[in-house]
XYZ file of C-alpha atoms in Angstrom:
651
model
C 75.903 52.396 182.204
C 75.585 54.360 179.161
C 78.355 54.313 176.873
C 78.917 57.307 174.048
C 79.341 55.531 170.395
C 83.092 55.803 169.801
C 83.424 53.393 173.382
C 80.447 50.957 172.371
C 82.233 50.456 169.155
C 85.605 49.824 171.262
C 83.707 47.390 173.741
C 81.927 45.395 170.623
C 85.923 45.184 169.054
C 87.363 43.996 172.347
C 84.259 41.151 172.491
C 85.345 40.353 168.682
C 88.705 40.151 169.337
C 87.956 37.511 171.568
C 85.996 35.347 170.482
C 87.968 35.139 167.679
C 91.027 34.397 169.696
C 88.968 31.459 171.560
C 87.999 30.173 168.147
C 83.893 30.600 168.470
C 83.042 30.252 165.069
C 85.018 26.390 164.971
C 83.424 25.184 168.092
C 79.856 26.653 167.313
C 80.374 24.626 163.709
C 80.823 21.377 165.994
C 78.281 21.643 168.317
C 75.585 22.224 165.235
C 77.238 19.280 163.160
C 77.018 17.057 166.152
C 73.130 18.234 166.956
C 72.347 17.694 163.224
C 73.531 14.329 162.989
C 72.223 13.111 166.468
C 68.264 14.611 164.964
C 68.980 12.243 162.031
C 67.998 9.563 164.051
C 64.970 7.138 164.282
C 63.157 9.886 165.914
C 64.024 12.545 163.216
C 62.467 16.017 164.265
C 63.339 19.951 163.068
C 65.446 21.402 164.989
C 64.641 24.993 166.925
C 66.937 27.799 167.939
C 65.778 26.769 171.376
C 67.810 23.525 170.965
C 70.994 24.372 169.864
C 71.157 27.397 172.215
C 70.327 24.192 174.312
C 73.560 21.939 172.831
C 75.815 25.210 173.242
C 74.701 25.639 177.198
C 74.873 22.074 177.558
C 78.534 21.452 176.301
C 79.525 24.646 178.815
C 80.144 26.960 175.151
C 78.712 29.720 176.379
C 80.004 29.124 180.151
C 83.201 29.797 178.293
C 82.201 32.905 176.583
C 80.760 34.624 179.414
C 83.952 33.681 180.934
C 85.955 36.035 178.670
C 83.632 38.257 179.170
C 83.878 38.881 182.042
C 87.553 40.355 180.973
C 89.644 38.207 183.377
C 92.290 38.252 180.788
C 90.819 40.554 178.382
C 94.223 42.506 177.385
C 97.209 39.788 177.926
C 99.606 41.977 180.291
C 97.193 42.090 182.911
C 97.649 39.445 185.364
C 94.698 40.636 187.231
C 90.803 40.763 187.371
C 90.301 44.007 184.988
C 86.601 45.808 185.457
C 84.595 46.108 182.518
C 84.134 49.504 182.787
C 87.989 50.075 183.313
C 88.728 48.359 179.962
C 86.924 50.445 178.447
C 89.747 52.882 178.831
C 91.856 52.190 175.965
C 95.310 53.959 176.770
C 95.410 51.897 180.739
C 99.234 50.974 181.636
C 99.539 47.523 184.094
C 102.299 49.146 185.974
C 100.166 52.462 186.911
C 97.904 52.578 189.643
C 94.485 54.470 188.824
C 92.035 55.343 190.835
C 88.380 55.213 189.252
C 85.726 57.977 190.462
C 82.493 57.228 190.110
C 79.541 60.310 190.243
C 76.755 58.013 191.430
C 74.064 61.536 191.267
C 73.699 64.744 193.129
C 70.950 65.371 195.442
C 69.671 68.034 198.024
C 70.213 70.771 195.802
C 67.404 73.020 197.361
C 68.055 76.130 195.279
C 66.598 73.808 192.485
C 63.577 72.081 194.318
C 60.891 74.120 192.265
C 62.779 73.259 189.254
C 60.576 71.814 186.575
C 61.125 68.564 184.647
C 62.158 69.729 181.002
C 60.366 68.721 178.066
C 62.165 66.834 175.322
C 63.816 68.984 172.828
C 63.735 72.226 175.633
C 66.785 74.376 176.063
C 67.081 74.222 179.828
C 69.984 75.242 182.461
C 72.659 72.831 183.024
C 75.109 71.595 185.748
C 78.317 70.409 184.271
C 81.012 68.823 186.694
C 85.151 69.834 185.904
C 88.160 67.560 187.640
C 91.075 68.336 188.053
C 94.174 65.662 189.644
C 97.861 65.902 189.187
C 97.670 67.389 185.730
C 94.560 65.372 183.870
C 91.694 67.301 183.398
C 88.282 65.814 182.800
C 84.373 67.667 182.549
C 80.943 65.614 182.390
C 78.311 65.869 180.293
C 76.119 68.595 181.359
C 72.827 67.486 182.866
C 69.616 69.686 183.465
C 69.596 71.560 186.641
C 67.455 69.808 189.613
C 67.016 69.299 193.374
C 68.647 65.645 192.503
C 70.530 66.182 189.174
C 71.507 63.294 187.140
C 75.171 63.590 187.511
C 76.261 59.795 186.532
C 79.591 59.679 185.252
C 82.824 58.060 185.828
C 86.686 59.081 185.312
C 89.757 57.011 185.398
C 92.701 59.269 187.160
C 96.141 58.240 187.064
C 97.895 58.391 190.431
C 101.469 57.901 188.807
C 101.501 61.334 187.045
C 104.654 63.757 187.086
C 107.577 60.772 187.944
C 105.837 58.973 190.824
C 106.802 55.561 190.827
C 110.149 54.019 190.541
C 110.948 53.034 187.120
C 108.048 50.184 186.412
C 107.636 49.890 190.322
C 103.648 50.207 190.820
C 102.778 52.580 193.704
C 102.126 50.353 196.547
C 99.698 52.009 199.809
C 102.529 53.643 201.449
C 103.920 55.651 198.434
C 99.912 57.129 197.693
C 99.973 57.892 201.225
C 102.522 60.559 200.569
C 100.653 62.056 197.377
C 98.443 65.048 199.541
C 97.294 66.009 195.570
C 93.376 66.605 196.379
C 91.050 65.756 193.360
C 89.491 69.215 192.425
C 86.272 69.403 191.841
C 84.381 72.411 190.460
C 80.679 72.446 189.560
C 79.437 75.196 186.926
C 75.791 76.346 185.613
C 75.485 77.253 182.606
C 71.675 79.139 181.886
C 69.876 79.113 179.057
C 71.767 81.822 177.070
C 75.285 80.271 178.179
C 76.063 82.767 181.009
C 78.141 80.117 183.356
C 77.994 80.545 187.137
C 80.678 79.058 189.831
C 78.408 76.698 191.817
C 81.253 75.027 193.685
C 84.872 74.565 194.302
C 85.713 71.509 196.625
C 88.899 69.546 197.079
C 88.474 65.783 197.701
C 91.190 64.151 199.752
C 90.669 60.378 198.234
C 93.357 58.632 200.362
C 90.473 57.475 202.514
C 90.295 54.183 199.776
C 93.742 52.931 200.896
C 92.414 51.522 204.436
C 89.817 49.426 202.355
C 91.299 45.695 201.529
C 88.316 45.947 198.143
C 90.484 49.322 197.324
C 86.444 50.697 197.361
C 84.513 53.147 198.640
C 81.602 55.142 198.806
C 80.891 58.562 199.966
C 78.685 61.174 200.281
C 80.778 64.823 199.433
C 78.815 68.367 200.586
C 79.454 70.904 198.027
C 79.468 74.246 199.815
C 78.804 77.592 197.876
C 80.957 80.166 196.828
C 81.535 84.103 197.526
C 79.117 85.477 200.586
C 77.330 81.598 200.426
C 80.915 80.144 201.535
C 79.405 78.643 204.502
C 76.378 77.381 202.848
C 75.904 73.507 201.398
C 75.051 74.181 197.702
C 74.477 70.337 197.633
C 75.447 66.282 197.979
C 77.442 64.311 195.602
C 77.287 60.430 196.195
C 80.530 59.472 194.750
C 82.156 56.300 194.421
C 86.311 55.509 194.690
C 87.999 52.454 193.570
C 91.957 51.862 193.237
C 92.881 49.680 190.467
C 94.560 46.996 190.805
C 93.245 46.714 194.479
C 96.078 47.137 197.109
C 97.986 43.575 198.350
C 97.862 44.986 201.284
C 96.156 48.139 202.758
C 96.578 50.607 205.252
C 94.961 50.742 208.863
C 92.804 53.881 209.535
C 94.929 55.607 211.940
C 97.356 55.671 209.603
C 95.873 57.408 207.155
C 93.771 59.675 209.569
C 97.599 60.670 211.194
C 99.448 61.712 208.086
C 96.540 63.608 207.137
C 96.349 65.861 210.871
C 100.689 65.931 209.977
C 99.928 67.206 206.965
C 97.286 69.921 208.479
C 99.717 70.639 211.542
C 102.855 71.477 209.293
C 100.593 73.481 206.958
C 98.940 75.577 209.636
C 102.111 75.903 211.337
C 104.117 77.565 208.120
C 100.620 79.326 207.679
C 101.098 80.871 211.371
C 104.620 81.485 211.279
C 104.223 83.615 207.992
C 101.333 85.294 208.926
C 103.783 86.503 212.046
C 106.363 87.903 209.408
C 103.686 89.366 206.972
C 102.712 91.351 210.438
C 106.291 92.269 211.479
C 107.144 93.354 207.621
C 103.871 95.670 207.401
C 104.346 97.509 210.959
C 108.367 98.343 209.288
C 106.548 99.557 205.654
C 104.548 101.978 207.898
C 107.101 103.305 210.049
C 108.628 104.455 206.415
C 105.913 106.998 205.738
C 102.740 107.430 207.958
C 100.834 107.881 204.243
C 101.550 103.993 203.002
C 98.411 102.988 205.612
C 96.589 104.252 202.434
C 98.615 102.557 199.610
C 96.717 99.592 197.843
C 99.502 96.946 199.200
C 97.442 93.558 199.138
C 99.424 90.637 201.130
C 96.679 88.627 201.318
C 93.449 87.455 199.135
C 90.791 85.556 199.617
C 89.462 82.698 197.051
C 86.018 81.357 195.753
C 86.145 79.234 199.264
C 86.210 82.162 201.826
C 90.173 81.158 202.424
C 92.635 83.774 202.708
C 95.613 83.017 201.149
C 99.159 85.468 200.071
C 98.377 87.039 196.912
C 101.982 85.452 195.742
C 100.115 81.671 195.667
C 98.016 82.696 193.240
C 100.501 83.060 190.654
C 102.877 79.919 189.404
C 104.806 79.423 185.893
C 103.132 78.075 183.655
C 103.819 77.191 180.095
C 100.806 76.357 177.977
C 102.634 74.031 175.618
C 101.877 74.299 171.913
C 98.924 75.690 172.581
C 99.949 78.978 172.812
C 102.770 79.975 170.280
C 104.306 83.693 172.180
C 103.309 86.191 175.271
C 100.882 87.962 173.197
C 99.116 85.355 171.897
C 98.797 84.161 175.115
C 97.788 87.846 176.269
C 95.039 87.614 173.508
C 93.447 84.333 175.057
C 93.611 85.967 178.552
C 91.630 89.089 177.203
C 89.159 86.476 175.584
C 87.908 85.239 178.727
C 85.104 87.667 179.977
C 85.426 90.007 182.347
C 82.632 90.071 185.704
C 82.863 91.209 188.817
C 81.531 89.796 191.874
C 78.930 90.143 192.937
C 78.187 92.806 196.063
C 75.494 91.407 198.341
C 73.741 94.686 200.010
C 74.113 98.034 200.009
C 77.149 100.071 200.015
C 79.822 100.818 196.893
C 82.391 98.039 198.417
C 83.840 95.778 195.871
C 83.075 92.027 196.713
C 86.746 90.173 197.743
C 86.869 87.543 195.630
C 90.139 85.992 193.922
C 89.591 82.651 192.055
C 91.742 79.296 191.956
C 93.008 78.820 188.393
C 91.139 75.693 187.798
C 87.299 77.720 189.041
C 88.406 80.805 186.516
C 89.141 78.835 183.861
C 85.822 76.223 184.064
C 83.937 79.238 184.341
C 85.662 81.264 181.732
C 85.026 84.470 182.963
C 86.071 86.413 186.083
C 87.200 89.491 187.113
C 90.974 91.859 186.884
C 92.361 89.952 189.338
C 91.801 86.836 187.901
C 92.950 87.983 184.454
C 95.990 89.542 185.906
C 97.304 86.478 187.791
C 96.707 84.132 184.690
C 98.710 86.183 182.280
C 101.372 87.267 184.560
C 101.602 83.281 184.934
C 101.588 82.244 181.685
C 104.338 85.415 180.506
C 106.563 83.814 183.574
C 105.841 80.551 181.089
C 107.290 82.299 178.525
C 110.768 83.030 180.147
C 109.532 87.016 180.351
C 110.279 88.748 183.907
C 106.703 89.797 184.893
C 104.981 90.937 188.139
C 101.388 91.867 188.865
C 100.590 95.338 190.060
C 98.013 95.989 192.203
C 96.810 100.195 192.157
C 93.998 102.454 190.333
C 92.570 103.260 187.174
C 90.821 106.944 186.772
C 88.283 107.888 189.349
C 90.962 105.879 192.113
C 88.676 102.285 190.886
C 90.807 99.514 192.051
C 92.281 97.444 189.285
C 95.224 95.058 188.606
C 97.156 94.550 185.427
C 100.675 93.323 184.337
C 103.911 94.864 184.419
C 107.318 93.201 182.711
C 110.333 93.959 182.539
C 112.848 93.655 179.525
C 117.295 93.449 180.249
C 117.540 96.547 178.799
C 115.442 98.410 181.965
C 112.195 99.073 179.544
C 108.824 98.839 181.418
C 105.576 97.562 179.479
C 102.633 97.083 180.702
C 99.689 94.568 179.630
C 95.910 95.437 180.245
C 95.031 91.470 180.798
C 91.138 92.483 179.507
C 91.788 93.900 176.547
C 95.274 93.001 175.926
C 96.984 96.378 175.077
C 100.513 97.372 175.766
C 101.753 100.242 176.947
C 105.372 101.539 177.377
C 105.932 102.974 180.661
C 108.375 106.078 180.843
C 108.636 108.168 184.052
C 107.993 111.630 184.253
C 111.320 113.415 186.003
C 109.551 115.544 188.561
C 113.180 117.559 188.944
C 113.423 118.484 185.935
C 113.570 121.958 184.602
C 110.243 123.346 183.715
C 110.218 124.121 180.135
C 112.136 120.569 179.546
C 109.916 118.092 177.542
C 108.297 115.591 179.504
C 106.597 112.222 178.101
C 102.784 111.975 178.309
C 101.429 108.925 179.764
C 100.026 106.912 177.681
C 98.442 103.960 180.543
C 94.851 104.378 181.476
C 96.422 103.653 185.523
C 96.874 106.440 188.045
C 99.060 104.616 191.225
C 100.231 101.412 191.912
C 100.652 100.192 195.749
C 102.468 97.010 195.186
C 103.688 94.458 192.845
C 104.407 90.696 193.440
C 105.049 87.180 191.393
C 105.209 83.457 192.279
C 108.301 84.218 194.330
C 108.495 88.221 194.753
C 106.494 90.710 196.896
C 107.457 94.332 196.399
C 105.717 97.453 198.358
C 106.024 100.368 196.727
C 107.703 103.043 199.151
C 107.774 105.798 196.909
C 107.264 109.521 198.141
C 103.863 109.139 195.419
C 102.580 106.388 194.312
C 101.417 108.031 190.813
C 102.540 105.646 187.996
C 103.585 108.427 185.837
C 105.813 109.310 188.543
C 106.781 105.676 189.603
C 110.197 103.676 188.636
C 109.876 100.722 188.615
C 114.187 100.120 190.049
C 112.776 96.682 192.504
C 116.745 96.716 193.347
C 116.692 99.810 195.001
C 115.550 99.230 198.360
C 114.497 102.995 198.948
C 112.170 102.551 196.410
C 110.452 99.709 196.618
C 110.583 97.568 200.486
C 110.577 93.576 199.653
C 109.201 90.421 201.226
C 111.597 87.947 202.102
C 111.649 85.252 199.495
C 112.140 82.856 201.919
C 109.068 83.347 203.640
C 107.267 83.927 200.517
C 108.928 80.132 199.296
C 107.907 78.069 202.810
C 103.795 79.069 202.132
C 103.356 79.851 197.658
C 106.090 76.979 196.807
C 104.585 74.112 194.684
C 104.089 71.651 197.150
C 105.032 74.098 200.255
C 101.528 73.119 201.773
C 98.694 71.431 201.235
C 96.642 74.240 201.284
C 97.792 74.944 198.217
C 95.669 74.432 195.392
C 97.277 72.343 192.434
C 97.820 74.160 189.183
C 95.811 72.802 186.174
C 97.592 72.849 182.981
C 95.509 74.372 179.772
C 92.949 72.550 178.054
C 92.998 72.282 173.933
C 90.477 73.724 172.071
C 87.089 71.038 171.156
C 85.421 73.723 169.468
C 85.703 73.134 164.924
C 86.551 76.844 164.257
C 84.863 76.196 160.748
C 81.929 74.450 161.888
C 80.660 77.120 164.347
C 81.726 79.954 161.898
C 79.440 78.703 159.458
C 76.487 77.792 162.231
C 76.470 80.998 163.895
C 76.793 82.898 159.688
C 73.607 80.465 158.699
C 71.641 81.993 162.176
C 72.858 85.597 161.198
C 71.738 85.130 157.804
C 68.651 84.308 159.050
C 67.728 86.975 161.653
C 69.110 89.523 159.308
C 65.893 88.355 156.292
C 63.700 87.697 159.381
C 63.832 91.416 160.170
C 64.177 92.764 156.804
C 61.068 90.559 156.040
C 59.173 93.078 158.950
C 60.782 96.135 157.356
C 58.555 94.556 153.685
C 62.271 94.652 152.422
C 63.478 91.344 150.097
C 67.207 90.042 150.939
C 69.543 88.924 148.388
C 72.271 87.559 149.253
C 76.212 88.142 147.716
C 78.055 85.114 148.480
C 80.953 86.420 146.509
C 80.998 89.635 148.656
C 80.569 87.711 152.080
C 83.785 85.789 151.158
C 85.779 88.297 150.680
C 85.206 90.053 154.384
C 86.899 86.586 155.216
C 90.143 88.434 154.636
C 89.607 91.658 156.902
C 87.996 89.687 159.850
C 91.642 87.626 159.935
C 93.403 91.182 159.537
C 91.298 92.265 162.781
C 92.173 89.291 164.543
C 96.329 88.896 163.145
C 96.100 92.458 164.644
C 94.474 92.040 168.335
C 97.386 89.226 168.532
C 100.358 90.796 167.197
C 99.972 94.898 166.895
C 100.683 94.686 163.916
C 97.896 95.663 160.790
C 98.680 93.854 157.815
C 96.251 92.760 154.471
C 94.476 95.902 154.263
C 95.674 96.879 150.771
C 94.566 93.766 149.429
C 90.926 93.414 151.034
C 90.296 97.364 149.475
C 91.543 95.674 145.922
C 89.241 92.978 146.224
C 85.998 94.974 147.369
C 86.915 97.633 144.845
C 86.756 94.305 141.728
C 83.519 93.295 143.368
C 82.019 96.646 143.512
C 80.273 97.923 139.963
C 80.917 101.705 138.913
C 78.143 103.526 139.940
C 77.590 100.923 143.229
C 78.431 101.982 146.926
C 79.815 99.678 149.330
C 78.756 99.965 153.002
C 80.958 97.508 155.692
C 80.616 97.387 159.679
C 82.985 95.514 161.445
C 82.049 94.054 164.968
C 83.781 92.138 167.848
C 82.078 89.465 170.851
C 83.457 86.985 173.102
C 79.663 84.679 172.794
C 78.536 82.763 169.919
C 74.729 83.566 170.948
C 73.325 84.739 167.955
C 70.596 86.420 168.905
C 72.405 88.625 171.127
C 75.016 89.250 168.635
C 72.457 90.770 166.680
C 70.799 92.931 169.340
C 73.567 94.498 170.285
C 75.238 95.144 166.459
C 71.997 96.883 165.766
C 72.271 99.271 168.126
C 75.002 100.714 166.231
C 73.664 102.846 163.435
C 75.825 102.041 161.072
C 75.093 98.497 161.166
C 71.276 99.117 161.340
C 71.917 101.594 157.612
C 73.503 98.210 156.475
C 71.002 95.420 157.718
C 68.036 97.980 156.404
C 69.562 99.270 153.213
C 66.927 100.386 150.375
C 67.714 101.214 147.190
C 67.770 99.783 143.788
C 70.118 96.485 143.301
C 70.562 96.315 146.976
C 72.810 92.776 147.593
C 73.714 92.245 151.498
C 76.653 90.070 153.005
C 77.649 88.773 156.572
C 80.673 87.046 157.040
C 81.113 85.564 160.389
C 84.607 84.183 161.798
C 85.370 82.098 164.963
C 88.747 81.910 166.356
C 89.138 79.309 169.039
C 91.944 79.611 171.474
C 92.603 77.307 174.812
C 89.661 76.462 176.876
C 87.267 76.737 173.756
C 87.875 80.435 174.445
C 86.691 82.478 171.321
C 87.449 85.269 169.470
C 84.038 86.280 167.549
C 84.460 88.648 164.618
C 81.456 89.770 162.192
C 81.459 91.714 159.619
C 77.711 93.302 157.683
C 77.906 94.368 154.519
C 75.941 95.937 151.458
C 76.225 97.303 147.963
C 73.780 99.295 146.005
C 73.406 101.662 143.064
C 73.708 104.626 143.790
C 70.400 106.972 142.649
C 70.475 110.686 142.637
């Protein structure tokens, strides 16, 4: 097993530790005084290393020492037989129970069979595996793509998480028998120029290890595609499962096998019962007005996996922690993570139905309105904020969904989760006189159907469903016909079923916001005298200058997260100090959500202002590019440029 450096170093300390603690270095001076004075002897010879490895074996020193380490006692509070490659896990509490999955390799990925071996050094596509279980979050290295990728990596996952357990009371087989928490596992490739795709999204029930008396097992999982390719095996995982400690005692099979078909039966019973309500409730929203059959009012959604589920389970609370400091901060990181669409297989202008699970959006880190919509509306629920999605139009009646909250004092904002803007909603009074002054909308969206949160589904039963004409009173039952929360509660609940998939908190940034600013302002730098060295133009470079755009790039950004412009004055000051009389000064700010130089380029030199900057002649022409990287949750990335140049100006 291959072990990265900063767990080598840990394993080598352990193995130190110990032989200090059996005193090594005492008995090893024995055994060679002893060996040295018994070759003093009438037959006097030199001795070899082959000997005293010899008087070592032979007075069981090294029985001893391979004894240890074989870490039967390696940390003092364990009391049992402790895995080497569990003890390498630094942070391991004796009264948890863990359960240790083991990726033994993929195979049968057919998509891949023509895939050829990469060369050493070559930039190749890439599977990379993400877990999630009960709140830990793990990823593996990313291996090159293949028919039988090398996916060899193992995880330690806590069972005990969020309060189970009683007190120091380990978990025995009947308490993990009642944790239906599947281990989430979603495979991603990631291409050549770091465009990701959602490979597969499959939930692992491992309670199938607590019939084993070795608390071991090994199994063979079938990923199955996403989308349209629901139904089709993308490929095998051999993986392997091992509790730790091993169970005292374990449970039969039937056991196991009948909580489980419980646990199906009560699920697809609430499942069925709802669906007969959802029914009931939409046959009553029509009888209101024969027009709502053509109101976007979405009950139900289907995920990544092909299963429909009420649009209300995709949205939960959820607080991000400190790594998100207020609602439009955390509105910012949602608008960081790329917008796509899914993909339509065939003909026709139909838009492919495709919600995603929280944990496949956020591997990914890109997906499309819906997606965005559900994750902020979540995380400004976090933040104590009463918010709702809404699904309805844009211009052109295009489908969309967005955010709508709702402050104490009746105000209406909404939040565009792509980009996101604000916008204060105010209602146009349709009975109002006609000269009387009416506001002008100022939201790019045209109706709204429906709105809906973790534990609220509201139709909107409205004479028009024209935002500009909507109010958004949910109280007012004339207005706006509601779900029963009760129903809504017994199928989108946290724990309500097990069809339910578990919500993953936020990962922390890994990304050194420094370190990639200045590697992706070295390749700039670079591309930008690469192409002036075509145009037979020299490049000098104004390191002063480039500093100072430092200081408008974190005014663009302070601004995108706040709404508020501030620094201005004092980046004009600057420029003006470093700008000669007589000198112009050319700047072109630019925005991405990649780090892909190359691209980054392309695309800024379509603009002509940057291309008038990047090929500047003239006489003391001195060019700048200042590049800053703002990393948010989930290594999401906020990618401002700026080009600059000043010249003397000839007449």
């Amino acid at each position: 097993m291959s072990l990265p450096p900063e767990k080598a170093s840990e394993l080598k300390q352990i193995i130190h530790n110990h032989l200090l603690k059996m005193d090594i270095h005492g008995k090893i001076r024995e055994v060679l005084a002893e060996t040295i004075r018994g070759s003093q002897g009438p037959t006097h010879r030199t001795l070899s290393e082959t000997d005293f490895l010899h008087a070592l074996q032979s007075r069981g020193i090294i029985d001893d020492v391979m004894k240890d380490l074989h870490f039967t006692q390696v940390i003092p509070q364990f009391t049992v037989n402790v895995p080497l490659y569990i003890q390498l896990y630094t942070n391991i509490d004796p009264t948890r129970r863990y359960l240790y999955l083991q990726v033994l390799g993929g195979k049968a990925f057919l998509e891949h069979l023509q895939e050829p071996e990469p060369l050493p050094g070559q930039v190749c596509s890439t599977f990379t595996l993400y877990l999630h279980f009960r709140n830990q979050r793990f990823r593996s290295k990313p291996v090159p793509c293949a028919c039988e990728p090398d996916l060899k990596e193992g995880f330690l996952l806590e069972i005990h998480k969020d309060g189970i357990g009683e007190g120091s009371k380990m978990a025995d087989a009947t308490m993990m028998l009642s944790i239906c928490d599947p281990v989430h596992l979603v495979l991603i490739k990631t291409d050549t120029s770091s465009d990701t795709t959602l490979i597969s999204s499959y939930f692992l029930d491992w309670r199938t290890v607590l019939n084993l008396p070795t608390g071991k097992t090994c199994i063979a999982v079938e990923l199955m595609g996403v989308g349209s390719e629901c139904k089709v095996p993308a490929g095998v995982l051999t993986i392997n499962l091992e509790l730790y400690p091993p169970l005292t005692e374990s449970l039969r099979s039937d056991i196991i096998t009948t909580q489980q078909s419980l646990e199906r039966q009560r699920t697809a019973e609430k499942e069925r019962l709802f669906l007969v309500y959802a029914k009931q409730w939409w046959r009553e929203f029509l009888e209101i007005r024969p027009s709502h059959q053509s109101k976007m009012v979405k009950i139900f959604a289907q995920d990544e996996n092909g299963v429909n589920r009420p649009v209300c389970s995709y949205v939960r609370v959820l607080r991000a922690g400190r790594l998100l400091e207020s609602p439009r901060q955390a509105a910012r990181f949602v608008s960081l993570l790329a917008h796509e669409r899914a993909p339509v297989v065939g003909g026709g202008a139909g838009k492919q139905e495709q919600w995603c699970t929280l944990m496949a959006f956020l591997c990914r880190g890109k997906g499309d309105c819906e997606d965005h919509a559900t994750l902020l509306c979540s995380l400004l629920l976090g933040f104590g904020l009463d918010a709702y999605v809404c699904v309805g139009t844009k211009a052109k009646g295009v489908p969309h969904t967005w955010v709508l909250t709702r402050g104490t004092d009746g105000s209406i904002t909404f939040w565009e989760s792509l980009t996101a803007h604000r916008y204060l909603h105010q209602a146009i009074d349709p009975d109002a006189p006609p000269l009387a002054p009416q506001p002008k909308p100022s939201s790019p969206y045209r109706t709204v159907g429906c709105v809906f949160n973790h534990q609220t589904f509201l139709a909107n039963c409205q004479h028009s469903d024209a935002v500009e004409l909507c109010i958004f009173d949910f109280q007012n039952q004339s207005r706006w016909k509601a779900m029963s929360e009760e129903a809504l509660k017994s199928v989108c609940a946290p724990g309500s079923t097990t069809s339910l998939p578990p919500l993953p908190p936020l990962c922390a940034p890994s990304l050194d916001a420094a370190a990639v600013s200045n590697q992706l302002e070295l390749e700039m730098r670079y591309l930008i005298s690469e192409h002036r060295k075509d145009l037979d133009l020299a490049t000098v470079w104004d390191d002063h200058l480039s500093y100072l755009l430092s200081s408008a790039l974190a005014a663009y950004e302070l601004e995108r997260c706040t709404g508020v412009s501030c620094g201005n004055e004092e980046f004009q000051d600057a420029v003006r100090r470093a700008v000669p009389d007589g000198h112009t000064f050319k700047g072109f700010p630019i925005h991405f959500l990649h780090r892909n130089a190359r691209r980054v380029f392309a695309t800024s030199l379509r603009s002509p202002f940057c291309e008038e900057i990047v090929c500047c002649r003239g006489d003391h022409v001195r060019l700048a590019v200042r590049v800053r990287v703002f990393v948010y949750p989930e290594n999401a990335c906020g990618v401002w440029l700026m080009f600059a140049c000043k010249y003397r100006s000839v007449l």
